[in-house]
PDB file of C-alpha atoms in Angstrom:
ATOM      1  CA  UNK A   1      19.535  90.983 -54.995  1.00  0.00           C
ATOM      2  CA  UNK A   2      22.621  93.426 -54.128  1.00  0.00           C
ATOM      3  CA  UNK A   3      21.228  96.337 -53.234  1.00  0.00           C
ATOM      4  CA  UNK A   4      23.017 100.194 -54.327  1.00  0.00           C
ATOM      5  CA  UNK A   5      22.813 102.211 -51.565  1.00  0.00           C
ATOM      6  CA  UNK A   6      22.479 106.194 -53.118  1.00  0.00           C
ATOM      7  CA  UNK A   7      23.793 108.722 -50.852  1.00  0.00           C
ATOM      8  CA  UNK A   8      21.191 111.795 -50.917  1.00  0.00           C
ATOM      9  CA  UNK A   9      22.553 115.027 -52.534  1.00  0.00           C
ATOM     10  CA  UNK A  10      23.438 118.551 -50.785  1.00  0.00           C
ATOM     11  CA  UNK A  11      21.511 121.773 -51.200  1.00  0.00           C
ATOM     12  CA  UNK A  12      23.811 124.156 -51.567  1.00  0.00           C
ATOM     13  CA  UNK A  13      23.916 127.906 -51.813  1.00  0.00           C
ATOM     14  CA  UNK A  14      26.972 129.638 -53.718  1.00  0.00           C
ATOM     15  CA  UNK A  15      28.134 133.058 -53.107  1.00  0.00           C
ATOM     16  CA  UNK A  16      30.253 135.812 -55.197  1.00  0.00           C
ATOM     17  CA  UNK A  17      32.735 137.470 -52.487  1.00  0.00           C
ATOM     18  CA  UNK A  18      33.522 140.810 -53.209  1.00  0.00           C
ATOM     19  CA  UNK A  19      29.613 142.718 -53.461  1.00  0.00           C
ATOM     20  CA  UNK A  20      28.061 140.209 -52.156  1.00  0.00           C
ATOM     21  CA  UNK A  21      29.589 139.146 -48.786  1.00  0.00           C
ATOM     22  CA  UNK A  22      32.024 141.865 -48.311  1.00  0.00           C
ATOM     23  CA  UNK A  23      32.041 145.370 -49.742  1.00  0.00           C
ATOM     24  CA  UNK A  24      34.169 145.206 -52.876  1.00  0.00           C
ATOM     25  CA  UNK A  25      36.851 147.441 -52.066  1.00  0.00           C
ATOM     26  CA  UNK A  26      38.997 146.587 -55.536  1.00  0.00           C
ATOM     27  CA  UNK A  27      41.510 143.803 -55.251  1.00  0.00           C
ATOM     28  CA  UNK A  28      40.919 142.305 -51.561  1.00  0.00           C
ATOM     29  CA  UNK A  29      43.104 140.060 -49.577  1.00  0.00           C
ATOM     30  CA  UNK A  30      44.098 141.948 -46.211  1.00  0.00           C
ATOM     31  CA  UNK A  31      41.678 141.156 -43.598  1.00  0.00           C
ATOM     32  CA  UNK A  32      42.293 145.413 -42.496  1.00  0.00           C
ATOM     33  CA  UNK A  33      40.163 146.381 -45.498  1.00  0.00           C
ATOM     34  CA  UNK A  34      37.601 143.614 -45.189  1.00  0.00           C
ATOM     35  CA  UNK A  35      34.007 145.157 -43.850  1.00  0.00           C
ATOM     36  CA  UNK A  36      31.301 142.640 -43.976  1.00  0.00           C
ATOM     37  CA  UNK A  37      27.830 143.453 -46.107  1.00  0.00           C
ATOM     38  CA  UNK A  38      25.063 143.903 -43.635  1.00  0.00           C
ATOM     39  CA  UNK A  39      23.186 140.798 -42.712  1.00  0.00           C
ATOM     40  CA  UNK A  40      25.655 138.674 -44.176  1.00  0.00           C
ATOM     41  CA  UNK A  41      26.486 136.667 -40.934  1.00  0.00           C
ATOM     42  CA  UNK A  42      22.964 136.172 -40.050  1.00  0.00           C
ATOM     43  CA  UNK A  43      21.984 134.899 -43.278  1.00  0.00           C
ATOM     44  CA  UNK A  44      25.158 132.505 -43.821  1.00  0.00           C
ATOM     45  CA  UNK A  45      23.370 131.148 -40.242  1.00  0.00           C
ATOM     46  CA  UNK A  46      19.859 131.277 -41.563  1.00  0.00           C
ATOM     47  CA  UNK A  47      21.257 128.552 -44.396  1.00  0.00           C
ATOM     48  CA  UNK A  48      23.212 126.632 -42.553  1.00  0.00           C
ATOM     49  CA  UNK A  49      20.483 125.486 -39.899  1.00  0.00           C
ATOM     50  CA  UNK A  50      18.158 124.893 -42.954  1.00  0.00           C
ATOM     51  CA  UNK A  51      20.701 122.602 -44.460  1.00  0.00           C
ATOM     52  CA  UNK A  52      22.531 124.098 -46.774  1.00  0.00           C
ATOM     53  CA  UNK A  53      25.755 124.420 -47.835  1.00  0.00           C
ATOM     54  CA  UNK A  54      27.705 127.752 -48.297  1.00  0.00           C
ATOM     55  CA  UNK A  55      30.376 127.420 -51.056  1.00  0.00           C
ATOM     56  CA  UNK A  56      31.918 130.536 -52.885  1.00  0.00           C
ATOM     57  CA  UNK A  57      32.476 131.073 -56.372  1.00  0.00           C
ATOM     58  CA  UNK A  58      34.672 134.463 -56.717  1.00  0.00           C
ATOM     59  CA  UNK A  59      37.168 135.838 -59.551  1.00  0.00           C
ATOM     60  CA  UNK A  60      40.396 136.859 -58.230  1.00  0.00           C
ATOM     61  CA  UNK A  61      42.039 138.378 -60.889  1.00  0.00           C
ATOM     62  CA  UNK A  62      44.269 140.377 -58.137  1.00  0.00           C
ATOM     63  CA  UNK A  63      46.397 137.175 -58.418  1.00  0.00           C
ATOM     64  CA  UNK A  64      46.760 136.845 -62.545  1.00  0.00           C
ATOM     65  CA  UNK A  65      47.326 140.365 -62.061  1.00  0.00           C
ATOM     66  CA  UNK A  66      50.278 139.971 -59.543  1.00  0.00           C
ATOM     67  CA  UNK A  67      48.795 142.378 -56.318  1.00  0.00           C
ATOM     68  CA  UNK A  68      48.724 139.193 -54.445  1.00  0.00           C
ATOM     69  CA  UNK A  69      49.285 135.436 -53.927  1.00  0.00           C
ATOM     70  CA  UNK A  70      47.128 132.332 -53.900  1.00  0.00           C
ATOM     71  CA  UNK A  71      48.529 132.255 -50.093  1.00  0.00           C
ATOM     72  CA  UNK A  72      47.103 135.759 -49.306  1.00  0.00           C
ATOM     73  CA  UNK A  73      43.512 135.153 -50.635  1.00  0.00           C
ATOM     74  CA  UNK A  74      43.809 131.839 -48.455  1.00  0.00           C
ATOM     75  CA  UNK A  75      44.706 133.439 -45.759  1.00  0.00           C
ATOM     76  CA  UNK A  76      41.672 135.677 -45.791  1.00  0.00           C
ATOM     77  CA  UNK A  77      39.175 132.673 -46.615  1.00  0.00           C
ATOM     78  CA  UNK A  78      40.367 131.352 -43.269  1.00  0.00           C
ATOM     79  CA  UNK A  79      39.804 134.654 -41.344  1.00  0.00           C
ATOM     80  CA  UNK A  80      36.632 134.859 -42.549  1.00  0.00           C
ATOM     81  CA  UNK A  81      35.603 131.455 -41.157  1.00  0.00           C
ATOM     82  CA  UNK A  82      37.445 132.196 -37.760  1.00  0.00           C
ATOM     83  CA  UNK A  83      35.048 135.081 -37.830  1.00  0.00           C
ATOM     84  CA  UNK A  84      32.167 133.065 -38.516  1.00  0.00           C
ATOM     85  CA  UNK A  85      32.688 130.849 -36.159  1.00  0.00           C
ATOM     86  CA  UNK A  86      33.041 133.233 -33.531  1.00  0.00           C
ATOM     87  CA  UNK A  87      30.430 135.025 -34.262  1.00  0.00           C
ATOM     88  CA  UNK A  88      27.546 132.107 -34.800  1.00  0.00           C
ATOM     89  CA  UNK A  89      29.745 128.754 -35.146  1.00  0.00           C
ATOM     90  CA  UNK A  90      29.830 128.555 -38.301  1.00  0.00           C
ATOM     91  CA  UNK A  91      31.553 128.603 -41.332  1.00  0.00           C
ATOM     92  CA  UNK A  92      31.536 128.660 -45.599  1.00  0.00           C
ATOM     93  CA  UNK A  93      31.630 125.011 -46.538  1.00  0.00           C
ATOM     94  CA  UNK A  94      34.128 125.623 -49.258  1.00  0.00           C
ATOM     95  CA  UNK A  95      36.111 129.079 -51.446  1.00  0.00           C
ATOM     96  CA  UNK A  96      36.849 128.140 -55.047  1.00  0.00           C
ATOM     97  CA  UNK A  97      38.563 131.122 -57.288  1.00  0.00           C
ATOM     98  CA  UNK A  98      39.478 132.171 -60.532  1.00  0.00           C
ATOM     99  CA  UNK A  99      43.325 133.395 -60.850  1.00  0.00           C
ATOM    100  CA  UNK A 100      43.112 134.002 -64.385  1.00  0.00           C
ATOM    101  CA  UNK A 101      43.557 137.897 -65.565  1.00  0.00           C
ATOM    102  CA  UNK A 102      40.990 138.409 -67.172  1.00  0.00           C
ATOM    103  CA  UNK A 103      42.790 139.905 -70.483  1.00  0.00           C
ATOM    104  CA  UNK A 104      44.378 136.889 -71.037  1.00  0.00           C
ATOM    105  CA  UNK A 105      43.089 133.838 -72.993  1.00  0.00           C
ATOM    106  CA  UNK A 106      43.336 131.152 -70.687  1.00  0.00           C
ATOM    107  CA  UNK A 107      40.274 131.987 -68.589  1.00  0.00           C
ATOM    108  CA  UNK A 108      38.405 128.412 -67.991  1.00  0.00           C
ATOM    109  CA  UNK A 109      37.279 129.091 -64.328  1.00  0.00           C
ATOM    110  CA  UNK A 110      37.029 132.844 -64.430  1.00  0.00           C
ATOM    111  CA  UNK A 111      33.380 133.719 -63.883  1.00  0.00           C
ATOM    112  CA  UNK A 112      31.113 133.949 -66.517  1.00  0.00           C
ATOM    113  CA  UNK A 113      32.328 130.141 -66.851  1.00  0.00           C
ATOM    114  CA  UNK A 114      30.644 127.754 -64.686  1.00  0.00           C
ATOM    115  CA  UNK A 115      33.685 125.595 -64.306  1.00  0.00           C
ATOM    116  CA  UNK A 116      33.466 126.840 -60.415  1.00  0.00           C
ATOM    117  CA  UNK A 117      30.405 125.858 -59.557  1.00  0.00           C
ATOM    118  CA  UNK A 118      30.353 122.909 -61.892  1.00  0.00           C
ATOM    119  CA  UNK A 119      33.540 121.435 -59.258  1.00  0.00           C
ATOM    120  CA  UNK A 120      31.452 122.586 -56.229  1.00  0.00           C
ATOM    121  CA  UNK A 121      28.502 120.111 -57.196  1.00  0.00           C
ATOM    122  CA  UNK A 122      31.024 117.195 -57.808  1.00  0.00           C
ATOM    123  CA  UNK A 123      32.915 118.116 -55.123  1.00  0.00           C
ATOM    124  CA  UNK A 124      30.194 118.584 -52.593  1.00  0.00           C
ATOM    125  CA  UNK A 125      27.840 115.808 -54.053  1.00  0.00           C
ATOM    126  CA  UNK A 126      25.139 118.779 -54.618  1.00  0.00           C
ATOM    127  CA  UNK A 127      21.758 118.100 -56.199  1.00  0.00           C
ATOM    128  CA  UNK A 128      21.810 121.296 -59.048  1.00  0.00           C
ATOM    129  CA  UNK A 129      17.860 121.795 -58.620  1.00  0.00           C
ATOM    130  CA  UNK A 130      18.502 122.461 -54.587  1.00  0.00           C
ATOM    131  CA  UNK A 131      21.103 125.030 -55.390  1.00  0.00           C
ATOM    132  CA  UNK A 132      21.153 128.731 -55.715  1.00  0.00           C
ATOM    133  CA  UNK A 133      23.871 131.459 -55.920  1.00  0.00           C
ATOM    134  CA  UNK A 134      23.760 135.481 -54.953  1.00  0.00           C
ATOM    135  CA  UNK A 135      25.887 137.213 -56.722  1.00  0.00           C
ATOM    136  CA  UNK A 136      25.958 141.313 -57.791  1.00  0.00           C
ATOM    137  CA  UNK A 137      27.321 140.849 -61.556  1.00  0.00           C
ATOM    138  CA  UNK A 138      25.561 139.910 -64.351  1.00  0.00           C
ATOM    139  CA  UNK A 139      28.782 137.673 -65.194  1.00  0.00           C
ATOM    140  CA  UNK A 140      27.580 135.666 -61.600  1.00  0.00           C
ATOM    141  CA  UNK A 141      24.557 135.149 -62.984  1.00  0.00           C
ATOM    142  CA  UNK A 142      25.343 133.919 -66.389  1.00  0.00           C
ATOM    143  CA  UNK A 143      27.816 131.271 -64.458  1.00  0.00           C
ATOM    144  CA  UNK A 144      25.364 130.016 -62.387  1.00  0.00           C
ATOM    145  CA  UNK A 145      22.537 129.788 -65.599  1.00  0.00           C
ATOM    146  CA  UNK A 146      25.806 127.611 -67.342  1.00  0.00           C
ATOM    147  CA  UNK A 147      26.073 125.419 -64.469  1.00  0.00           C
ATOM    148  CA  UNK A 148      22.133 125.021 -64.312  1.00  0.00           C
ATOM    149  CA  UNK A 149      21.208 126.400 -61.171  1.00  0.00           C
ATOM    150  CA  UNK A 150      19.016 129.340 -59.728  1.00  0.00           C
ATOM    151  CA  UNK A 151      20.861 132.751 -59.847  1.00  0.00           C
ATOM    152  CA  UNK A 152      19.883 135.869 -57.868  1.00  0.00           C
ATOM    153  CA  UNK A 153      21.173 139.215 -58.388  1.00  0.00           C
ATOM    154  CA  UNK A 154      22.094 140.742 -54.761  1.00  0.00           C
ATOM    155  CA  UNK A 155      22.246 144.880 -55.829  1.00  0.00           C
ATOM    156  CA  UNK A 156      22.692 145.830 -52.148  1.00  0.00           C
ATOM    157  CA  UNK A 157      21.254 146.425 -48.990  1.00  0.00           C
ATOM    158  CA  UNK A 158      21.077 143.793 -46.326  1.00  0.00           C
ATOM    159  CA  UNK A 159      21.748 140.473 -47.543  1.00  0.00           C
ATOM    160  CA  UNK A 160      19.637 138.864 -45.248  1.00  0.00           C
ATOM    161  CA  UNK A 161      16.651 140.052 -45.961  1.00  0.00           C
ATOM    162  CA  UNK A 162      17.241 139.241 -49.769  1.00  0.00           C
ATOM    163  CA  UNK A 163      17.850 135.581 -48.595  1.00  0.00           C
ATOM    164  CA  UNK A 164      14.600 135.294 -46.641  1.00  0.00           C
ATOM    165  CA  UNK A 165      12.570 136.225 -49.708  1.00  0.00           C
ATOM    166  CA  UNK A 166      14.627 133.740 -51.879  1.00  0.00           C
ATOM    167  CA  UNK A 167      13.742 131.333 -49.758  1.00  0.00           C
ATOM    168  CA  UNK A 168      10.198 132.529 -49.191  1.00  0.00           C
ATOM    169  CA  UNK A 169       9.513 132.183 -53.044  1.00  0.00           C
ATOM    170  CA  UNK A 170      11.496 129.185 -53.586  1.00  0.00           C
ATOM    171  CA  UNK A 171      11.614 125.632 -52.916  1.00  0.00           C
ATOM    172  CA  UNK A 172      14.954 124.502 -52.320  1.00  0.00           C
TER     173      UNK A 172
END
């Protein structure tokens, strides 16, 4: 009998950007005007070494907009990880982002859409009922209820300490 060998799915927990890991400053994409939430490092640690994935999900409508390019947001995504790795040697597994102004009618990945998320769990081969996302907008939350997983609404503070109680309540 030929056996099917099933690879085990990811846990995986998604993040909104601006709010959630940085302070939303309007329109981001210079690394000068980047300033990290508290506890954001330490809890992007915290879920790596219990085997999770960090992936996020974050509108850019800076881009449909014309403030910036794809290239600039990029190029921040990367700092960021050169920061993480420098600081704990670590990184975000994956950025996916929404161009799309959000005026416009052609908005298929723009958060409250789970489209996002929805290519994260193909992408990342991630079990839905072992993933989570943080996010500070009601529109994060509505995605992440689309794509049928946990959402959490982060409304400040020290993002840490609202990831040890998610995890203290929850079975991922």
């Amino acid at each position: 009998m030929n056996q099917v060998k099933f690879k085990k799915k990811n846990k995986a927990c998604f993040f909104d950007r601006d709010g959630v890991l940085n302070k939303d400053t309007g329109y981001l994409y210079k690394k000068e005007d980047f300033q990290w939430i508290e506890g954001v490092l330490d809890a992007i640690s915290l879920l790596k070494d219990k085997g999770f994935k960090i992936i996020v999900v974050s509108n850019q409508s800076g881009i449909g907009r014309g403030f910036y390019t794809k290239e600039d947001v990029d190029k921040l995504h990367k700092w960021i990880n050169v920061q993480l790795k420098n600081y704990n040697n670590t990184s975000i597994d994956d950025f996916y982002y929404a161009c799309e102004h959000p005026d416009t009618s052609k908005t298929l990945r723009r958060k409250p859409s789970p489209k996002m998320i929805e290519e994260a769990l193909s992408d990342h081969n991630l079990d839905p009922e072992r993933c989570f996302l943080v996010g500070d907008k009601i529109t994060d939350l509505q995605a992440a209820k689309k794509a049928k997983i946990k959402g959490f609404l982060f409304e400040g503070g020290n993002l840490l300490v609202r990831i040890e109680k998610i995890l203290k309540v929850h079975d991922f």
